[in-house]
């Protein structure tokens, strides 16, 4: 259950034993328990069922009545300081044990004081008339539920017949729920009669509760019963109630229910809680007739205006449409929403009259289909009253005085800090105003939190935090004071550097010194200096060493009257270094974000002086460089003529080598002795183009070097290195040409009928010297028939595979060779115990120039050639890894078509 105690949201969770808790909402979605010391009894000794709220003693604060299943019921009266006192007997509510279930407060006799109705099991229901500010009187009613035990679960209070009096709807477990119409005529008594005819509302099922509300917005209350069995909905009208909906059999075991406009569309939706199934949500689809949602705000009364009476008149104020009283309960363990939903039927405007529990009356003309908030008083009065009530609560708490002392200490600490900051650190108006703003913020925070039980802990935190913060601020301000003094010293260092800058005759050194000194002295966030070289600006120095800035900038400079250009470089300021009218460089920098090290006017004037001095020094150094370059040029011309003659001779030699290479490539393409024509020629061209690329690249660089306007001794060394590289490349090309010519003279490639394994033994004999004792060969050769093949080409395949195995087992190992016939093919398997083939190499193993050998140890053509030879025989060559090394598997077909025989013979003959 939720209610307003000290004009803040408080929720009371009722339950048996420790599950009962009073929660105080301190901020959204944050609650703190109040029942630890603020209640006259321990919740651990309660078996609570339902709580009812009302301002029983008329002091503007809500009090609590709690029903108990195994102990006497309790009435707790709220005291100043958000504490409660047990006053059940003082108010004559009795201390007998009752198995009490539901309870509700409401003004039953029209005297503007809350009366009480209690529902019991094994005992008749009870009604108590509020006679004065300190007494309830039990009233005997000649009604079935108040004369005998009916196992009542809950009671609803509502004016269902629009006579201005609260009627009673009692739900019980015996299937005899009843509506009792209020016929009271005197304020000192109560009179009710059982509803007859269509006003009877005789629900035949065991009912836990009912909820009353205008579901169809016709201005008459409707009733929904939650039953142990089919639930029922009755529609209200001037003639009584009509059953309009009944849940299909057998129905659920329903307990509580609630009505609220969940969609915000102006009609009430329904939520039903069940014991034997999930919660049910019924969305109201009617959207007809007019409505008004009203929220009352109490000021002198409790904030939710519980106990207020509302009258709704037509726009002419001549006909009373309906009456309502604001209650805190609505059925079995249910509570109405804060907004009061009014169905207005066809009325577009209505006149509202509200009497708050304090006696204040408010009137308002309202427009239908809107939401209206109506306060008990005006804004100023309401604010003053709330502040006064809160102050009264505070002064009644001992923690208030302890917190006040802490507050004084906080003010004293702030004042001491203010005096210290002003006298020693020279704070001006702005820092002082900021300090007072912090003080005001702390005071506002403290005042806002003092009403909470955790205010003492909050002030302790503030006091400790203030002490720590002031200590840290003093340390920071003292460091700031010392850094300011150090900043003055750094400026003096920069001034001395500007005097010695013309003595630096190397522009890069000058730029590095300038950027590094200014960056460190002024704590710049980033800086960089670009010197103009021709049509570009080249980066000469930067701070820190690797900022994200370009190394080269186009020659785009600001106008002659502009000294900053933030669009050129990503810096806060960009200064153009000018000597007379010539731009010699750009200097960009970004100041530190720290307050102390932000660039002021004095810093910028110093940077401008350094920029002008740097421009003059850079221009002087350029003049010296030009004079030195002219002297070097005269000495280098003589060397260039000699080197040019040497380059021409090398060029003729390269041209001759290139012609030989082209002839060899043409012969290789024609013979087709390797893999497929396009792939093989492309592979050879790739192998040859590497040294050719070096030759031509060095040749072009040598030409550029000879054509350069400046010639230095370093240029001679660089040119000699290029000539050596070209010589090595030409020797590499010559050796490759010789290897290709030797390979072209392999055995003839004509197809003949012979045993394909005959050459295997011969090849093994040839490589036995290579194997030596390192490799142990294990042969398993079966008799195989003769087939049409090119023996010389197959011998080349055997040789490639055997040499690969030898190179893979440098440390020694075993080589298993097996030959067998299976169906229509001859199979040859070569299995070694080497390291195997890496997965990334396996994908491209049979492509030209793929090799795992060191540079210079092979060209990577062996397996590519072998693959092409086996393929031209109509077979396959596969490679895989086994447990101890690599494995190559050759398949040769036993039979070859005649046409295929001639085609492959011609193909291999051209290889």
Short mmCIF file of C-alpha atoms in Angstrom, two decimals, residues 207-605:
data_model
loop_
_atom_site.label_atom_id
_atom_site.label_comp_id
_atom_site.label_asym_id
_atom_site.label_seq_id
_atom_site.Cartn_x
_atom_site.Cartn_y
_atom_site.Cartn_z
CA UNK A 207 -15.45 -13.49 -3.63
CA UNK A 208 -12.16 -12.12 -2.44
CA UNK A 209 -12.87 -8.55 -3.44
CA UNK A 210 -14.43 -6.08 -5.81
CA UNK A 211 -13.32 -2.89 -7.46
CA UNK A 212 -15.65 0.04 -8.18
CA UNK A 213 -15.17 2.46 -11.07
CA UNK A 214 -16.88 4.02 -14.06
CA UNK A 215 -15.69 1.67 -16.79
CA UNK A 216 -17.93 3.00 -19.59
CA UNK A 217 -17.69 6.71 -18.62
CA UNK A 218 -21.47 7.09 -18.37
CA UNK A 219 -21.27 8.77 -14.95
CA UNK A 220 -22.37 5.69 -12.93
CA UNK A 221 -20.09 3.38 -11.00
CA UNK A 222 -19.57 -0.16 -12.31
CA UNK A 223 -18.47 -3.12 -10.17
CA UNK A 224 -16.05 -5.95 -10.96
CA UNK A 225 -15.98 -9.01 -8.65
CA UNK A 226 -12.88 -11.20 -8.29
CA UNK A 227 -14.21 -14.66 -7.39
CA UNK A 228 -13.06 -18.16 -6.75
CA UNK A 229 -14.71 -19.11 -9.98
CA UNK A 230 -16.01 -16.98 -12.81
CA UNK A 231 -15.35 -13.26 -12.30
CA UNK A 232 -18.23 -10.86 -12.95
CA UNK A 233 -18.71 -7.29 -14.22
CA UNK A 234 -21.86 -5.32 -13.33
CA UNK A 235 -22.73 -2.12 -15.14
CA UNK A 236 -24.21 0.71 -13.07
CA UNK A 237 -27.12 2.91 -14.12
CA UNK A 238 -29.81 5.08 -12.47
CA UNK A 239 -31.93 1.92 -12.07
CA UNK A 240 -29.27 -0.22 -10.44
CA UNK A 241 -26.77 -2.81 -11.70
CA UNK A 242 -26.91 -5.19 -14.65
CA UNK A 243 -24.63 -8.19 -15.16
CA UNK A 244 -22.88 -7.51 -18.49
CA UNK A 245 -20.00 -10.01 -18.42
CA UNK A 246 -19.17 -13.26 -16.71
CA UNK A 247 -15.96 -15.17 -17.15
CA UNK A 248 -16.30 -18.52 -18.84
CA UNK A 249 -16.45 -21.57 -16.52
CA UNK A 250 -14.79 -22.82 -14.48
CA UNK A 251 -13.01 -19.46 -13.99
CA UNK A 252 -9.79 -18.70 -12.20
CA UNK A 253 -8.95 -18.39 -8.52
CA UNK A 254 -8.91 -14.56 -8.56
CA UNK A 255 -8.06 -12.38 -5.56
CA UNK A 256 -7.24 -8.69 -6.02
CA UNK A 257 -7.99 -6.31 -8.86
CA UNK A 258 -7.40 -2.66 -9.75
CA UNK A 259 -8.73 -0.11 -12.22
CA UNK A 260 -6.56 2.55 -13.87
CA UNK A 261 -6.19 4.30 -17.20
CA UNK A 262 -3.07 2.42 -18.28
CA UNK A 263 -3.16 3.56 -21.91
CA UNK A 264 -3.93 7.21 -21.22
CA UNK A 265 -6.89 7.08 -23.58
CA UNK A 266 -9.50 8.28 -21.08
CA UNK A 267 -11.09 4.98 -20.02
CA UNK A 268 -10.29 2.57 -17.21
CA UNK A 269 -8.38 -0.64 -17.84
CA UNK A 270 -8.48 -3.64 -15.52
CA UNK A 271 -5.75 -5.74 -13.86
CA UNK A 272 -6.70 -9.00 -12.12
CA UNK A 273 -4.44 -11.03 -9.80
CA UNK A 274 -4.93 -14.81 -9.73
CA UNK A 275 -3.62 -17.57 -7.53
CA UNK A 276 -3.81 -20.35 -10.10
CA UNK A 277 -2.61 -18.49 -13.21
CA UNK A 278 -0.74 -15.42 -14.32
CA UNK A 279 -1.92 -11.88 -13.76
CA UNK A 280 -4.52 -10.76 -16.32
CA UNK A 281 -4.67 -7.38 -18.05
CA UNK A 282 -7.91 -6.25 -19.72
CA UNK A 283 -7.61 -3.21 -21.99
CA UNK A 284 -10.81 -1.18 -22.22
CA UNK A 285 -11.75 -0.83 -25.92
CA UNK A 286 -14.84 1.40 -25.47
CA UNK A 287 -13.40 4.93 -25.79
CA UNK A 288 -16.83 6.48 -25.61
CA UNK A 289 -18.43 9.26 -23.57
CA UNK A 290 -16.52 12.04 -21.89
CA UNK A 291 -14.22 11.78 -18.90
CA UNK A 292 -12.04 13.77 -16.55
CA UNK A 293 -8.94 12.70 -14.60
CA UNK A 294 -8.50 14.75 -11.45
CA UNK A 295 -5.57 14.82 -9.03
CA UNK A 296 -5.98 16.58 -5.68
CA UNK A 297 -3.00 18.01 -3.85
CA UNK A 298 -3.36 18.56 -0.15
CA UNK A 299 -1.50 21.30 1.68
CA UNK A 300 -3.07 21.67 5.13
CA UNK A 301 -4.41 18.17 4.59
CA UNK A 302 -2.34 15.16 3.61
CA UNK A 303 -0.74 15.47 0.19
CA UNK A 304 -2.98 12.96 -1.61
CA UNK A 305 -6.06 14.51 0.00
CA UNK A 306 -7.30 11.19 1.40
CA UNK A 307 -10.69 11.90 2.99
CA UNK A 308 -11.59 14.75 0.64
CA UNK A 309 -15.16 14.81 -0.75
CA UNK A 310 -15.81 15.68 -4.38
CA UNK A 311 -19.06 16.83 -5.98
CA UNK A 312 -19.47 17.02 -9.77
CA UNK A 313 -22.21 19.35 -11.09
CA UNK A 314 -23.31 20.07 -14.61
CA UNK A 315 -22.03 23.24 -16.28
CA UNK A 316 -25.11 25.18 -15.11
CA UNK A 317 -24.44 24.14 -11.46
CA UNK A 318 -28.07 23.08 -11.09
CA UNK A 319 -27.83 19.28 -11.16
CA UNK A 320 -25.52 17.10 -9.08
CA UNK A 321 -24.01 14.45 -11.34
CA UNK A 322 -22.01 12.37 -8.85
CA UNK A 323 -20.07 12.44 -5.58
CA UNK A 324 -16.84 10.76 -4.55
CA UNK A 325 -14.70 10.48 -1.46
CA UNK A 326 -10.95 9.96 -1.78
CA UNK A 327 -10.02 6.73 -0.03
CA UNK A 328 -6.76 4.81 0.27
CA UNK A 329 -8.23 1.33 -0.31
CA UNK A 330 -10.15 -0.18 -3.19
CA UNK A 331 -11.04 -3.80 -2.56
CA UNK A 332 -9.00 -6.82 -1.57
CA UNK A 333 -5.43 -5.70 -0.91
CA UNK A 334 -5.85 -3.11 -3.64
CA UNK A 335 -5.37 0.64 -3.86
CA UNK A 336 -6.83 3.22 -6.24
CA UNK A 337 -4.51 5.31 -8.43
CA UNK A 338 -3.57 8.86 -7.43
CA UNK A 339 -5.69 10.25 -10.29
CA UNK A 340 -9.45 10.24 -9.72
CA UNK A 341 -11.25 9.03 -12.85
CA UNK A 342 -14.65 10.63 -13.47
CA UNK A 343 -17.02 9.44 -16.19
CA UNK A 344 -19.03 12.42 -17.46
CA UNK A 345 -21.34 10.82 -19.99
CA UNK A 346 -22.38 13.45 -22.54
CA UNK A 347 -21.25 16.44 -20.48
CA UNK A 348 -18.43 18.44 -22.07
CA UNK A 349 -18.02 20.85 -19.15
CA UNK A 350 -18.59 20.24 -15.46
CA UNK A 351 -18.31 22.24 -12.26
CA UNK A 352 -16.26 20.71 -9.45
CA UNK A 353 -16.61 21.30 -5.72
CA UNK A 354 -13.97 19.78 -3.45
CA UNK A 355 -13.93 19.84 0.33
CA UNK A 356 -10.52 18.86 1.69
CA UNK A 357 -10.12 17.14 5.08
CA UNK A 358 -8.98 20.47 6.54
CA UNK A 359 -12.36 22.00 5.69
CA UNK A 360 -11.08 24.15 2.81
CA UNK A 361 -13.40 24.16 -0.20
CA UNK A 362 -12.21 24.61 -3.77
CA UNK A 363 -14.36 25.12 -6.87
CA UNK A 364 -13.29 24.77 -10.48
CA UNK A 365 -14.93 24.69 -13.91
CA UNK A 366 -13.37 21.79 -15.84
CA UNK A 367 -13.38 20.81 -19.50
CA UNK A 368 -14.02 17.14 -20.28
CA UNK A 369 -11.43 14.76 -21.72
CA UNK A 370 -8.54 16.40 -19.87
CA UNK A 371 -6.39 15.84 -16.80
CA UNK A 372 -6.65 18.43 -14.06
CA UNK A 373 -4.57 19.06 -10.92
CA UNK A 374 -6.38 20.94 -8.14
CA UNK A 375 -4.40 22.14 -5.12
CA UNK A 376 -5.86 22.88 -1.69
CA UNK A 377 -4.23 26.35 -1.64
CA UNK A 378 -2.26 28.65 -3.90
CA UNK A 379 1.40 28.10 -4.70
CA UNK A 380 2.82 30.60 -2.19
CA UNK A 381 0.64 29.46 0.69
CA UNK A 382 1.26 25.82 -0.14
CA UNK A 383 5.00 26.31 -0.19
CA UNK A 384 4.95 28.15 3.12
CA UNK A 385 2.79 25.55 4.83
CA UNK A 386 4.88 22.67 3.63
CA UNK A 387 8.05 24.41 4.75
CA UNK A 388 6.57 25.13 8.18
CA UNK A 389 5.39 21.56 8.67
CA UNK A 390 8.76 20.21 7.63
CA UNK A 391 10.50 22.59 10.03
CA UNK A 392 8.29 21.45 12.90
CA UNK A 393 9.16 17.85 12.20
CA UNK A 394 12.83 18.67 12.05
CA UNK A 395 13.08 20.50 15.37
CA UNK A 396 11.44 17.57 17.14
CA UNK A 397 14.31 15.33 16.12
CA UNK A 398 17.58 15.22 18.08
CA UNK A 399 19.43 14.51 14.88
CA UNK A 400 18.38 17.97 13.66
CA UNK A 401 20.54 19.68 16.29
CA UNK A 402 23.46 17.41 15.62
CA UNK A 403 23.14 18.15 11.93
CA UNK A 404 22.90 21.88 12.65
CA UNK A 405 26.19 21.75 14.54
CA UNK A 406 27.79 19.95 11.61
CA UNK A 407 26.37 22.61 9.31
CA UNK A 408 27.98 25.37 11.39
CA UNK A 409 31.31 23.56 11.18
CA UNK A 410 30.92 23.28 7.40
CA UNK A 411 30.28 27.05 7.16
CA UNK A 412 33.30 27.75 9.34
CA UNK A 413 35.52 25.59 7.15
CA UNK A 414 34.27 27.33 4.03
CA UNK A 415 34.86 30.76 5.55
CA UNK A 416 38.42 29.87 6.60
CA UNK A 417 39.14 28.61 3.12
CA UNK A 418 37.72 31.80 1.63
CA UNK A 419 40.00 33.97 3.77
CA UNK A 420 43.05 31.88 2.88
CA UNK A 421 42.29 31.88 -0.85
CA UNK A 422 41.79 35.64 -0.91
CA UNK A 423 44.83 36.62 1.14
CA UNK A 424 47.48 34.18 -0.13
CA UNK A 425 46.39 33.07 -3.58
CA UNK A 426 44.78 36.30 -4.77
CA UNK A 427 41.39 35.02 -5.84
CA UNK A 428 39.27 37.57 -7.67
CA UNK A 429 35.53 38.13 -7.85
CA UNK A 430 34.76 35.17 -10.09
CA UNK A 431 36.37 32.48 -7.91
CA UNK A 432 34.76 33.99 -4.81
CA UNK A 433 31.31 33.96 -6.42
CA UNK A 434 31.86 30.36 -7.44
CA UNK A 435 32.76 29.52 -3.84
CA UNK A 436 29.54 31.08 -2.55
CA UNK A 437 27.59 29.19 -5.20
CA UNK A 438 29.09 25.93 -3.93
CA UNK A 439 28.17 26.90 -0.37
CA UNK A 440 24.58 27.68 -1.41
CA UNK A 441 24.39 24.38 -3.25
CA UNK A 442 25.58 22.47 -0.19
CA UNK A 443 23.08 24.28 2.01
CA UNK A 444 20.25 23.50 -0.37
CA UNK A 445 21.31 19.89 -0.47
CA UNK A 446 21.45 19.69 3.32
CA UNK A 447 18.03 21.31 3.77
CA UNK A 448 16.57 18.97 1.21
CA UNK A 449 17.98 15.92 2.99
CA UNK A 450 17.49 16.85 6.67
CA UNK A 451 13.98 15.38 6.73
CA UNK A 452 15.34 11.98 5.86
CA UNK A 453 16.62 9.60 8.52
CA UNK A 454 19.90 9.45 6.62
CA UNK A 455 20.48 13.19 6.92
CA UNK A 456 22.99 12.66 9.70
CA UNK A 457 25.02 10.34 7.54
CA UNK A 458 24.73 12.76 4.62
CA UNK A 459 26.05 15.65 6.72
CA UNK A 460 28.87 13.50 8.01
CA UNK A 461 29.77 12.78 4.41
CA UNK A 462 29.53 16.48 3.53
CA UNK A 463 31.68 17.46 6.52
CA UNK A 464 34.32 14.88 5.72
CA UNK A 465 34.15 15.72 2.04
CA UNK A 466 34.48 19.46 2.75
CA UNK A 467 37.53 18.88 4.93
CA UNK A 468 39.12 16.64 2.30
CA UNK A 469 38.20 18.97 -0.58
CA UNK A 470 39.60 22.03 1.18
CA UNK A 471 42.78 20.16 1.97
CA UNK A 472 43.13 19.12 -1.66
CA UNK A 473 42.32 22.65 -2.87
CA UNK A 474 44.97 24.13 -0.60
CA UNK A 475 47.51 21.67 -1.97
CA UNK A 476 46.43 22.43 -5.55
CA UNK A 477 46.45 26.19 -5.00
CA UNK A 478 49.88 26.02 -3.41
CA UNK A 479 51.11 24.02 -6.41
CA UNK A 480 49.46 26.56 -8.67
CA UNK A 481 51.23 29.36 -6.84
CA UNK A 482 54.57 27.67 -7.33
CA UNK A 483 53.85 26.84 -10.97
CA UNK A 484 53.10 30.48 -11.70
CA UNK A 485 56.48 31.39 -10.36
CA UNK A 486 58.04 28.65 -12.48
CA UNK A 487 56.16 29.98 -15.52
CA UNK A 488 57.83 33.35 -15.14
CA UNK A 489 61.20 31.62 -15.08
CA UNK A 490 60.33 29.67 -18.26
CA UNK A 491 59.47 32.90 -20.06
CA UNK A 492 62.86 34.31 -19.19
CA UNK A 493 64.46 31.17 -20.66
CA UNK A 494 62.62 31.72 -23.96
CA UNK A 495 63.74 35.33 -24.11
CA UNK A 496 67.38 34.26 -23.71
CA UNK A 497 66.90 31.64 -26.45
CA UNK A 498 65.60 34.28 -28.87
CA UNK A 499 68.87 36.16 -28.43
CA UNK A 500 70.98 33.10 -29.35
CA UNK A 501 68.76 31.85 -32.20
CA UNK A 502 70.74 33.56 -35.03
CA UNK A 503 73.79 31.50 -34.02
CA UNK A 504 72.06 28.26 -35.12
CA UNK A 505 72.99 27.76 -38.80
CA UNK A 506 71.01 24.54 -39.43
CA UNK A 507 67.29 25.10 -39.97
CA UNK A 508 66.13 21.69 -38.70
CA UNK A 509 68.16 22.08 -35.53
CA UNK A 510 66.76 25.58 -35.09
CA UNK A 511 63.20 24.32 -35.56
CA UNK A 512 63.64 21.43 -33.14
CA UNK A 513 65.11 23.68 -30.44
CA UNK A 514 62.39 26.30 -30.91
CA UNK A 515 59.46 23.84 -30.83
CA UNK A 516 60.86 21.79 -27.94
CA UNK A 517 61.70 24.79 -25.74
CA UNK A 518 58.37 26.56 -26.27
CA UNK A 519 56.43 23.30 -25.84
CA UNK A 520 58.03 22.48 -22.52
CA UNK A 521 58.28 26.03 -21.18
CA UNK A 522 54.67 26.98 -21.95
CA UNK A 523 53.22 23.45 -21.51
CA UNK A 524 51.81 23.47 -25.04
CA UNK A 525 49.45 20.64 -25.87
CA UNK A 526 50.92 20.30 -29.38
CA UNK A 527 53.15 22.30 -31.71
CA UNK A 528 54.82 21.97 -35.09
CA UNK A 529 56.99 24.00 -37.47
CA UNK A 530 56.97 23.69 -41.28
CA UNK A 531 59.69 25.26 -43.46
CA UNK A 532 58.88 26.18 -47.03
CA UNK A 533 60.86 24.30 -49.69
CA UNK A 534 59.82 25.28 -53.18
CA UNK A 535 56.04 24.94 -53.55
CA UNK A 536 55.50 22.92 -50.34
CA UNK A 537 55.95 23.24 -46.62
CA UNK A 538 58.03 20.40 -45.12
CA UNK A 539 57.66 19.50 -41.45
CA UNK A 540 60.91 20.30 -39.64
CA UNK A 541 59.93 19.67 -36.00
CA UNK A 542 56.92 18.84 -33.86
CA UNK A 543 55.99 18.56 -30.21
CA UNK A 544 55.35 15.98 -28.94
CA UNK A 545 57.45 13.79 -31.22
CA UNK A 546 54.60 12.09 -33.11
CA UNK A 547 51.46 14.25 -33.32
CA UNK A 548 48.82 13.39 -35.97
CA UNK A 549 49.85 16.17 -38.37
CA UNK A 550 50.90 15.95 -42.04
CA UNK A 551 54.57 15.91 -43.04
CA UNK A 552 53.94 18.05 -46.13
CA UNK A 553 51.58 20.97 -46.69
CA UNK A 554 50.62 22.71 -49.95
CA UNK A 555 51.78 26.28 -50.44
CA UNK A 556 48.44 27.75 -49.30
CA UNK A 557 49.05 30.64 -46.92
CA UNK A 558 46.83 33.19 -45.23
CA UNK A 559 46.48 36.78 -46.39
CA UNK A 560 49.15 39.33 -45.77
CA UNK A 561 47.17 40.90 -42.92
CA UNK A 562 46.37 37.63 -41.15
CA UNK A 563 48.79 35.99 -38.71
CA UNK A 564 46.63 33.01 -37.73
CA UNK A 565 45.15 30.37 -40.01
CA UNK A 566 43.45 27.56 -38.07
CA UNK A 567 42.17 26.05 -41.32
CA UNK A 568 45.69 25.14 -42.47
CA UNK A 569 46.73 23.00 -39.49
CA UNK A 570 44.81 21.40 -36.62
CA UNK A 571 46.23 23.87 -34.09
CA UNK A 572 44.68 26.58 -31.98
CA UNK A 573 47.04 29.19 -33.50
CA UNK A 574 49.10 29.15 -36.71
CA UNK A 575 51.72 31.89 -37.15
CA UNK A 576 53.14 32.62 -40.60
CA UNK A 577 56.92 33.09 -40.52
CA UNK A 578 57.70 35.99 -42.88
CA UNK A 579 60.93 37.66 -43.88
CA UNK A 580 59.97 40.97 -45.49
CA UNK A 581 57.23 39.85 -47.94
CA UNK A 582 58.42 36.24 -48.36
CA UNK A 583 56.80 33.40 -46.43
CA UNK A 584 59.49 31.09 -45.08
CA UNK A 585 57.48 28.81 -42.79
CA UNK A 586 54.43 28.04 -40.65
CA UNK A 587 54.43 27.59 -36.88
CA UNK A 588 51.34 26.06 -35.28
CA UNK A 589 50.67 25.43 -31.62
CA UNK A 590 47.83 24.64 -29.22
CA UNK A 591 47.92 25.91 -25.66
CA UNK A 592 47.47 23.76 -22.59
CA UNK A 593 43.86 23.15 -21.44
CA UNK A 594 44.99 23.69 -17.84
CA UNK A 595 43.88 26.99 -16.40
CA UNK A 596 47.34 27.96 -15.16
CA UNK A 597 49.09 27.22 -18.46
CA UNK A 598 46.55 28.77 -20.80
CA UNK A 599 48.26 31.23 -23.12
CA UNK A 600 47.74 34.83 -22.07
CA UNK A 601 48.61 38.03 -23.90
CA UNK A 602 52.16 38.09 -22.53
CA UNK A 603 52.74 34.53 -23.79
CA UNK A 604 51.42 35.36 -27.24
CA UNK A 605 53.61 38.46 -27.53
#
